[in-house]
Coordinates of C-alpha atoms in Angstrom, one line a residue:
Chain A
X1 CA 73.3 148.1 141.9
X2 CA 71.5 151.0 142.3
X3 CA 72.5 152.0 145.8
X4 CA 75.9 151.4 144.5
X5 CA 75.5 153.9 141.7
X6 CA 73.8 156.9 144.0
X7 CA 77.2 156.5 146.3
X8 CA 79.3 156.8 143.0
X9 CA 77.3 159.9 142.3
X10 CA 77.8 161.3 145.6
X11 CA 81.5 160.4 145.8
X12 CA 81.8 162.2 142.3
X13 CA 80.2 164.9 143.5
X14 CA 81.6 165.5 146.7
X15 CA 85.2 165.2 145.1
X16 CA 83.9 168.3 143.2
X17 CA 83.4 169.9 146.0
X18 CA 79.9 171.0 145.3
X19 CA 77.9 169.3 148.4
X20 CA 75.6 171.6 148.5
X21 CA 74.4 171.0 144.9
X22 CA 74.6 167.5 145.3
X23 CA 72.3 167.4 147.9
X24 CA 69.7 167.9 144.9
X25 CA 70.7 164.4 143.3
X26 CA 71.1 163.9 139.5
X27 CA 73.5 165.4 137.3
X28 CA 76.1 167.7 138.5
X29 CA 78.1 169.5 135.8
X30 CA 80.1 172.6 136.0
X31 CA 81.6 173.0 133.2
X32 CA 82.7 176.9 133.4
X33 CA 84.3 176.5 136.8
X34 CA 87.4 175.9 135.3
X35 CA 87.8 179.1 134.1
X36 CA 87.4 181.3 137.9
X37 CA 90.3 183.6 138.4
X38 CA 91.2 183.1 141.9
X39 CA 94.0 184.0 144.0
X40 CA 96.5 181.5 144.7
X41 CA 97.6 182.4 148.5
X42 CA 94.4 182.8 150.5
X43 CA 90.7 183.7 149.7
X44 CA 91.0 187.2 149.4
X45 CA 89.6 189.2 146.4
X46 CA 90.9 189.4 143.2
X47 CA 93.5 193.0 142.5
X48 CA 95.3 193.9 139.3
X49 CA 98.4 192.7 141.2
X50 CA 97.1 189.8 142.9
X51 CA 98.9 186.4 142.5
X52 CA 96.1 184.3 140.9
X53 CA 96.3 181.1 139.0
X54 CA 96.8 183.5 136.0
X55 CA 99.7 184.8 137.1
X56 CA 100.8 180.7 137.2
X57 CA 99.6 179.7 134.0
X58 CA 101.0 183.0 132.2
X59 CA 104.8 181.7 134.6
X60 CA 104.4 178.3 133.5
X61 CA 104.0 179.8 129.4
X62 CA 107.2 182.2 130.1
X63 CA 109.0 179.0 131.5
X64 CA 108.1 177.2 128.5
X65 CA 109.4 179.7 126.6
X66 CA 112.7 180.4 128.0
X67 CA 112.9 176.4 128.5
X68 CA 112.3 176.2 124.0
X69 CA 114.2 179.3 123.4
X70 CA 116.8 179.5 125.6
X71 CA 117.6 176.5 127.3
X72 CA 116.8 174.1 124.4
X73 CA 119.0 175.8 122.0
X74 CA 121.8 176.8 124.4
X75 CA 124.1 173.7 122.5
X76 CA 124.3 176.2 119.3
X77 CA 124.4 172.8 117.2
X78 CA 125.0 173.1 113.4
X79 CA 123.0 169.1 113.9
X80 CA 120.7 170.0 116.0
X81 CA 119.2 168.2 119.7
X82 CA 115.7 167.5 119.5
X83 CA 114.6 171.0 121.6
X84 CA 116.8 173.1 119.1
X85 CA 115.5 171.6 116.5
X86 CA 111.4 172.2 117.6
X87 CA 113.1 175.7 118.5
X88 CA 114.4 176.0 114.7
X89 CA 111.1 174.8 113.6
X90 CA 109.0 177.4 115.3
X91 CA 111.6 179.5 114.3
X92 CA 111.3 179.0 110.7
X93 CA 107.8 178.7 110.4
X94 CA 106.8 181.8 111.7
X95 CA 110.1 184.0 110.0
X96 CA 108.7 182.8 106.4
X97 CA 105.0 183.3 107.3
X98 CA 105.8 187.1 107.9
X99 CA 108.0 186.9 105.1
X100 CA 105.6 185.3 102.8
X101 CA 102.6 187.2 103.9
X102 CA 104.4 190.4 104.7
X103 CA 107.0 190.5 102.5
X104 CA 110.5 191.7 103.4
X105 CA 109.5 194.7 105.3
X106 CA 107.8 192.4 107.5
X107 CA 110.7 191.1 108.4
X108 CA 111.5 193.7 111.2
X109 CA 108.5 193.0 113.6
X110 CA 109.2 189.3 113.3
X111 CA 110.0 189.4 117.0
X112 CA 106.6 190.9 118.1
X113 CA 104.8 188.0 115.6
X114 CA 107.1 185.6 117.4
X115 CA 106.2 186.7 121.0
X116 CA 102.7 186.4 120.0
X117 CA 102.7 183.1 118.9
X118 CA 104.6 181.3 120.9
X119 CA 102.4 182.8 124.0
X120 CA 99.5 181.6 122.5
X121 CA 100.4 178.1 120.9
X122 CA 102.1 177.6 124.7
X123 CA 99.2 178.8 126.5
X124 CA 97.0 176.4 124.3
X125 CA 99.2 173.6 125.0
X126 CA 99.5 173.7 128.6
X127 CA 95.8 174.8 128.9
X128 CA 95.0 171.3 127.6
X129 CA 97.1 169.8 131.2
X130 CA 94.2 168.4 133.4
X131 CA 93.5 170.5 136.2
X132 CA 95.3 173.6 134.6
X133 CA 94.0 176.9 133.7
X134 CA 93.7 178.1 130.2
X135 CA 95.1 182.0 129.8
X136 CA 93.9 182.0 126.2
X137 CA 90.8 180.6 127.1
X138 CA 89.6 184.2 128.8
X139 CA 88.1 187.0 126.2
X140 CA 90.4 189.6 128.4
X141 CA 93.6 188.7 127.5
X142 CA 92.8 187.3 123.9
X143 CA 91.0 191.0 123.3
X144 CA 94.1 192.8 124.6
X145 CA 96.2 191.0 122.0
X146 CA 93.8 191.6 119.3
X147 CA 93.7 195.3 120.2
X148 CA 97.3 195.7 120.4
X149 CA 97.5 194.1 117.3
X150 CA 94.5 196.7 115.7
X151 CA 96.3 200.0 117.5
X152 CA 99.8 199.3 116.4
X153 CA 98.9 197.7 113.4
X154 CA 96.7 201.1 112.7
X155 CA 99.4 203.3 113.7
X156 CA 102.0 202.0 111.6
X157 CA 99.9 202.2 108.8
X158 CA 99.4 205.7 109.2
X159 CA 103.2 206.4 110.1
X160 CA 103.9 204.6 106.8
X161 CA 101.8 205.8 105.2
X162 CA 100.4 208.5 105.7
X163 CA 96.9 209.7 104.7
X164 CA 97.3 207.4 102.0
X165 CA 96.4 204.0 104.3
X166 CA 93.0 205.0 103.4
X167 CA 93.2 203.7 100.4
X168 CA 93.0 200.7 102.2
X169 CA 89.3 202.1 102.4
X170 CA 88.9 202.9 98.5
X171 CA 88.9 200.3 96.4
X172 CA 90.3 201.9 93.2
X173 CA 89.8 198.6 91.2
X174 CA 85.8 198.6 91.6
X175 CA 83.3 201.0 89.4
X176 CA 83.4 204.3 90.6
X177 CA 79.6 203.9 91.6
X178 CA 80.2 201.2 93.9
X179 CA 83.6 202.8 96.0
X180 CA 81.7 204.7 98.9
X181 CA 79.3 201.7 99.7
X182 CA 82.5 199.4 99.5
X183 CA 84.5 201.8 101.7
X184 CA 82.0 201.7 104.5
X185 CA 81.3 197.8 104.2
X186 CA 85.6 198.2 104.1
X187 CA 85.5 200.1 107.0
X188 CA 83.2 197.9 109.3
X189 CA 85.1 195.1 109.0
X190 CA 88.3 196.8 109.7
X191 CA 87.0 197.9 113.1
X192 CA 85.1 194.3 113.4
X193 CA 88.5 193.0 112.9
X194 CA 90.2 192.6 116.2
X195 CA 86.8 191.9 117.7
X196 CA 86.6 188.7 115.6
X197 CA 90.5 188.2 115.9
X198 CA 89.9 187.9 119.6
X199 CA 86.8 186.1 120.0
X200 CA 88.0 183.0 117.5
X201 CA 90.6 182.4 119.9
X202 CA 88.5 182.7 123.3
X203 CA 85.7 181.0 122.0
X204 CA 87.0 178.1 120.8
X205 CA 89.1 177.2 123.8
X206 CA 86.6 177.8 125.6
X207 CA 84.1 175.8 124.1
X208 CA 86.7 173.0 123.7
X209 CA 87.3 172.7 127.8
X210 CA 83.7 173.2 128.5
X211 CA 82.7 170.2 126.4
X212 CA 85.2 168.4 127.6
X213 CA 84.5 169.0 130.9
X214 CA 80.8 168.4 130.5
X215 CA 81.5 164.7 129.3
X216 CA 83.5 164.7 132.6
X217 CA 80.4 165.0 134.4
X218 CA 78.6 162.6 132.4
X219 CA 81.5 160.0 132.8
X220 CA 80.9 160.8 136.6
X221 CA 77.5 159.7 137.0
X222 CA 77.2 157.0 134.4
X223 CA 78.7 153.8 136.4
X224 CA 79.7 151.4 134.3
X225 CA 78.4 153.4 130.8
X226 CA 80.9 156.0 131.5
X227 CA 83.1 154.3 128.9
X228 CA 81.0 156.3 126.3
X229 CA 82.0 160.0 127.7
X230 CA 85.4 159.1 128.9
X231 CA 85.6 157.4 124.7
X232 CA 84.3 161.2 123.6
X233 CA 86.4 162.5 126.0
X234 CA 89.4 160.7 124.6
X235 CA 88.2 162.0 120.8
X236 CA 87.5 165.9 122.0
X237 CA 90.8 165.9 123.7
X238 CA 92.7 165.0 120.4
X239 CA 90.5 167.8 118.4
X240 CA 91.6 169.9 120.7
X241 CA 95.1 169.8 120.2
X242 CA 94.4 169.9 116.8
X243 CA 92.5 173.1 117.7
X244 CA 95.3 174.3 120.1
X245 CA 97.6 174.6 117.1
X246 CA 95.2 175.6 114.7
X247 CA 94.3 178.7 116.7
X248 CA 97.5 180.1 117.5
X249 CA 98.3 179.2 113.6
X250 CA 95.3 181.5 112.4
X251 CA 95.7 184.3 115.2
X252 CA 99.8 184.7 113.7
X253 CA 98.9 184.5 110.3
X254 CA 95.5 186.7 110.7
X255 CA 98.2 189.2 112.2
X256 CA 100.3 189.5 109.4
X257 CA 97.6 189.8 107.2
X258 CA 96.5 193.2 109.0
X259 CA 100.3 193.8 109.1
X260 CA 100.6 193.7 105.6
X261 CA 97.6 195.4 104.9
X262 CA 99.5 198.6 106.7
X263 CA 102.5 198.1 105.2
X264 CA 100.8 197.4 101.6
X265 CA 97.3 199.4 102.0
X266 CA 96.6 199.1 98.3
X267 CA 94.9 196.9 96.7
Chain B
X1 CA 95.4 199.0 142.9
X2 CA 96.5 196.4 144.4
X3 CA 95.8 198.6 148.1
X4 CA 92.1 199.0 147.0
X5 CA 90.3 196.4 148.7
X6 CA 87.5 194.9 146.4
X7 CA 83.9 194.5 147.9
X8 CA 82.5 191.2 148.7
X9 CA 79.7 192.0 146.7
X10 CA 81.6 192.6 143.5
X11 CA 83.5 189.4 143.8
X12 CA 80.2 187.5 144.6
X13 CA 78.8 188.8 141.2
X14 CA 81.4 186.3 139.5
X15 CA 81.5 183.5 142.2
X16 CA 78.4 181.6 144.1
X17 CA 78.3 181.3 147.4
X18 CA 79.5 178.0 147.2
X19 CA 82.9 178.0 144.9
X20 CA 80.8 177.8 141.8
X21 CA 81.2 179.9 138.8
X22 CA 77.7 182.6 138.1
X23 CA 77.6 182.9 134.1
X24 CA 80.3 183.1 132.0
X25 CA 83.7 183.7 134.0
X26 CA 85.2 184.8 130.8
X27 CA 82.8 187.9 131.2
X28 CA 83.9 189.0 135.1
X29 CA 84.8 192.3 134.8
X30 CA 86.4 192.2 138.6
X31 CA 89.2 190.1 136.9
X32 CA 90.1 192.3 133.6
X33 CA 92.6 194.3 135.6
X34 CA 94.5 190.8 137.0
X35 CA 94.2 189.3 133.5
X36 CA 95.9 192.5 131.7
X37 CA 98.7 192.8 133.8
X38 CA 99.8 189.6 134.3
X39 CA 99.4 189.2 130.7
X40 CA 101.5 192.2 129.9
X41 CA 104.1 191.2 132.3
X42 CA 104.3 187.8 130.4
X43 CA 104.2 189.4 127.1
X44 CA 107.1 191.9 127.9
X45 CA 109.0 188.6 129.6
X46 CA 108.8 186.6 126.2
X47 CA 109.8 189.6 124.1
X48 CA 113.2 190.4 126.1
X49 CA 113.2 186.4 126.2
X50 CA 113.2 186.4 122.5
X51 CA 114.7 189.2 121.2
X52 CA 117.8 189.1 123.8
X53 CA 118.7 185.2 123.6
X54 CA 116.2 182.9 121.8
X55 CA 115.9 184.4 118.2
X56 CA 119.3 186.1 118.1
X57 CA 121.2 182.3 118.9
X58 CA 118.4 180.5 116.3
X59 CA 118.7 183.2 113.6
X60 CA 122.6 182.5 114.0
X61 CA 122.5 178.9 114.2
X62 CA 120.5 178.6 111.0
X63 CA 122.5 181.3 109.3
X64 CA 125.6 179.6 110.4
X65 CA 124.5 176.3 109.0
X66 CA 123.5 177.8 105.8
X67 CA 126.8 179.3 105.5
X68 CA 128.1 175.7 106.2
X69 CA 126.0 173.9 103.6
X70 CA 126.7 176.7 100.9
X71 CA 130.5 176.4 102.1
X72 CA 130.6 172.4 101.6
X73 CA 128.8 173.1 98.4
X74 CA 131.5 175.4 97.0
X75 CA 134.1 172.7 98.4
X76 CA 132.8 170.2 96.5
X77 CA 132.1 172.5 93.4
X78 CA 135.9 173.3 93.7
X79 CA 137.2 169.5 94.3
X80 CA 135.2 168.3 91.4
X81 CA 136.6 171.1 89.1
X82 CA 140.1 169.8 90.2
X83 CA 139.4 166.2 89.6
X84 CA 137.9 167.2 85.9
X85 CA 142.0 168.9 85.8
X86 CA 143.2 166.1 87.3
X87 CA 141.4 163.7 84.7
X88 CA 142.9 166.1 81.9
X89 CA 145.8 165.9 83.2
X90 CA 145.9 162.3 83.5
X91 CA 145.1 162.5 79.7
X92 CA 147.3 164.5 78.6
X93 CA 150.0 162.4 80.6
X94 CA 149.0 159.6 79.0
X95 CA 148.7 160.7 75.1
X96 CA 152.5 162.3 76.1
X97 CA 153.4 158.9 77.4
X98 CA 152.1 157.7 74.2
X99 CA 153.7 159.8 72.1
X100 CA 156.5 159.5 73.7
X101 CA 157.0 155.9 73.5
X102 CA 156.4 156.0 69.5
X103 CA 159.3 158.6 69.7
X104 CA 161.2 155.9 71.6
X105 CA 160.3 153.1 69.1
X106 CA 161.1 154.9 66.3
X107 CA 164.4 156.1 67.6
X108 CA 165.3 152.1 68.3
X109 CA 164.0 151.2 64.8
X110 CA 166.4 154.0 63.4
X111 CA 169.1 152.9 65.2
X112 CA 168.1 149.4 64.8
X113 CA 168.4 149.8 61.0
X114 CA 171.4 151.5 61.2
X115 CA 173.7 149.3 62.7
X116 CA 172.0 146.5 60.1
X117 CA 172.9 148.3 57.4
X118 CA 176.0 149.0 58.8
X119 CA 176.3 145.6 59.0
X120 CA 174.7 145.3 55.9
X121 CA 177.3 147.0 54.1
X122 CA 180.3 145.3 56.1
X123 CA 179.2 142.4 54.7
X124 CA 178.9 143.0 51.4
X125 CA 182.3 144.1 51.5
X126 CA 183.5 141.4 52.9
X127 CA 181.5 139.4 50.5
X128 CA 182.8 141.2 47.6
X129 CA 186.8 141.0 49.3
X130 CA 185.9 137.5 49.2
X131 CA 184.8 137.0 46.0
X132 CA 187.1 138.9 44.4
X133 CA 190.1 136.8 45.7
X134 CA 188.9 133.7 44.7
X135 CA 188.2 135.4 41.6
X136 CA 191.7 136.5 41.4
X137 CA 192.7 132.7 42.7
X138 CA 190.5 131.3 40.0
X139 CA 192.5 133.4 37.2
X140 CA 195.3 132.3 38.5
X141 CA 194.1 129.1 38.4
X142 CA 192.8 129.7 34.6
X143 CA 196.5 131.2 34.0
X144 CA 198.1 128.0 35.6
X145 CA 196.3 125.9 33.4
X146 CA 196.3 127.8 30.0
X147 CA 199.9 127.6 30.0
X148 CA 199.8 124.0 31.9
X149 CA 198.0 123.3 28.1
X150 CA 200.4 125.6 25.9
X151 CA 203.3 123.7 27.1
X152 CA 201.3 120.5 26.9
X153 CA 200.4 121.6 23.1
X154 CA 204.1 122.6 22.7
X155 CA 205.1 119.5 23.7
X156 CA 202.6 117.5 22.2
X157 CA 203.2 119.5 18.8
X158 CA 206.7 119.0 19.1
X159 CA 206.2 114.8 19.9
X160 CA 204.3 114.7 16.7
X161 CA 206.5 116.6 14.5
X162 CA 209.9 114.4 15.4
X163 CA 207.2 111.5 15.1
X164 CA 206.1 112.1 11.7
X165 CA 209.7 112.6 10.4
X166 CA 209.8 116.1 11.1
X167 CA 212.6 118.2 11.9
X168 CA 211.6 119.5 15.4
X169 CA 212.4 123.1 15.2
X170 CA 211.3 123.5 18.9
X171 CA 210.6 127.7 17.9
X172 CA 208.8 127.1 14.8
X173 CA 206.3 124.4 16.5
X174 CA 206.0 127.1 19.9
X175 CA 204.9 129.8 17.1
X176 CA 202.5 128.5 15.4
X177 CA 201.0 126.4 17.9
X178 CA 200.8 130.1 19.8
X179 CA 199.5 131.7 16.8
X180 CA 196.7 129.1 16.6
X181 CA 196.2 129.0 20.4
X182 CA 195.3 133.1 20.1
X183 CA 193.3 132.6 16.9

């Protein structure tokens, strides 16, 4: 039995590719390996324009989204096929959450709302593939959607504006005492805002895959117990495509919150 | 740049010697660069994706199909309005069908009681042709036999005068039995 479980152990861990490690015995977890960026032709180092499994993942996300928006809906059915009708559904979910939230001047940057959305529920999605790579997973490309949120959203209020989306700032409706000291708590968390926007999203992806892949190990080295991890496993994986929706759900909505706040500064 | 080779050392600062992630890869700042522009590049491919085909041919579909629901609506609106006048019609059909058909019977009951009373009145004057000739043949009848009984009287009268030893003046007895007849 117990010979039989060492070679189980070594078998996992050599499938991982990680015989060095193994050579130490006992557990042998990585859960954060998922997440290297490397280059998909060859070993060479990592560019701004190299081919990596990025550039793959972020392919395989544009493919879905041609294959929803594009190919699924190319009958133009007044009864819709099954894609058209997921494509209508996205559709109208996001057009009246900008509407709702935005109101009808919202309308306008529906597209950019839409882009952003479907990236990031897609990404989510095909993130949770085994053995795939997770985009939205990485605090670089979840912070460069958050900031071009901020910036444009920050720019638009002050081309809309004016000087006048600082009243976003002045909270005319509070005692006159207590305006500057709610301006400046007002002003922090505007500029916390994209920070927070960006690390919700990273962070729980990330923390999702890790634990899943953490059980993984477990499962690896358990023998016959492993039923218990691969069981958590099983559970984890269903919360996170809960999560997976949930995320892009808050990130879209979150952005046209700060897009109404530009359009609408007071309160 | 893509032309800008990257040192083995930086890449080692992200990567163990052995294929194993050092810390957190999310925090590799060797990758930002890759990250951005691919992301960018997919970004910039879903918008012209979008905002060329995908949300153009939805946003039609779904206006179309409201236009289509609003359109059998207003159809249905319009053919139930027309039944209601059809229904009226039908009504109004009917109560001049009605009306019409009293019209009818009343007409037939005129006429009806016209020809009876033509009738009617043909008949009576038959009746009273008929009765007044046997009226006429029942005075005649009367006459007949009123002076059936004057001559019998006459006669009579005259019988018993000769038989009680009278003279028989026959012009006398016819006298006075005419002047006690009229009396």
């Amino acid at each position: 039995m117990a010979t039989e479980t060492a070679t189980a152990t070594e078998h996992g861990a050599e499938a991982a590719a990680h015989g060095a490690e193994a050579a130490h015995g006992g557990l042998n977890i990585h859960p954060m390996d998922q997440f290297i960026v490397k280059p998909l032709f060859g070993d060479g180092p990592v560019g701004m324009f190299t081919v990596t499994n990025v550039t793959l993942w972020m392919a395989v996300a544009v493919a879905c989204v041609a294959l929803l928006m594009v190919i699924g809906t190319r009958g133009r059915n007044i009864v819709p096929s099954r894609a058209q009708s997921i494509a209508e559904l996205a559709y109208g979910f996001i057009y009246k959450m900008v509407e709702d939230v935005t109101g009808k001047e919202g309308v306008k940057y529906f597209p950019y709302i839409m882009t952003l959305f479907l990236f990031i529920v897609i990404s989510n999605f095909i993130g949770l593939i085994p053995m795939a790579f997770t985009t939205t997973s990485h605090i670089a490309v979840t912070a460069v959607l958050a900031l071009a949120v901020f910036l444009s959203v920050t720019v638009l209020g002050f081309i809309k504006n004016g000087p006048g989306f600082l009243g976003l700032f002045w909270v005319s409706s509070a005692p006159l005492v207590l305006r500057p000291i709610l301006a400046i708590i007002e002003l922090i968390s505007y500029f916390v805002r994209p920070v927070s926007h960006s690390i919700r999203l990273a962070g729980n992806l990330m923390a999702g895959h890790a634990v899943i892949k953490v059980f993984a190990g477990f499962a690896g080295a358990l023998g016959l117990f492993s039923i218990l991890p691969i069981a958590a496993i099983t559970a984890v994986y269903a919360l996170e495509l809960l999560v997976a929706f949930i995320q892009a759900y808050v990130f879209t909505i979150l952005t046209c919150v700060y897009l109404k706040d530009a359009l609408h500064p007071h309160h | 740049m893509a032309t800008e080779p990257i040192t083995t050392e930086l890449a080692g600062s992200c990567v163990g010697p052995n294929g194993g992630a050092i810390g957190m890869p999310q925090l590799c700042a060797d990758w930002f660069p890759n990250q951005v522009f691919w992301l960018i590049i997919a970004l910039v491919a879903i918008y012209f994706i979008l905002t060329r085909i995908g949300l153009p041919r939805v946003g039609g579909v779904l206006a179309e199909r409201q236009g289509t629901i609003t359109n059998h609506i207003a159809a249905a609106e319009e053919l139930k309005i027309r039944a209601q006048e059809a229904e009226k019609a039908y009504d109004k059909a009917l109560a001049d069908a009605r009306a019409e058909a009293g019209r009818i019977v009343a007409a037939a009951k005129a006429d009806i009681q016209k020809d009876l009373d033509a009738a009617m009145a043909k008949a009576d004057e038959e009746i009273a042709a008929k009765s007044a000739e046997s009226e006429a043949a029942i005075d005649e009848i009367r006459k007949g036999a009123m002076a059936a009984i004057e001559e019998v009287a006459k006669d009579t009268a005259g019988a018993l005068v000769t038989a009680l030893g009278g003279s028989g003046d026959q012009a006398a007895i016819d006298g006075a039995v005419e002047a006690r007849l009229k009396g």
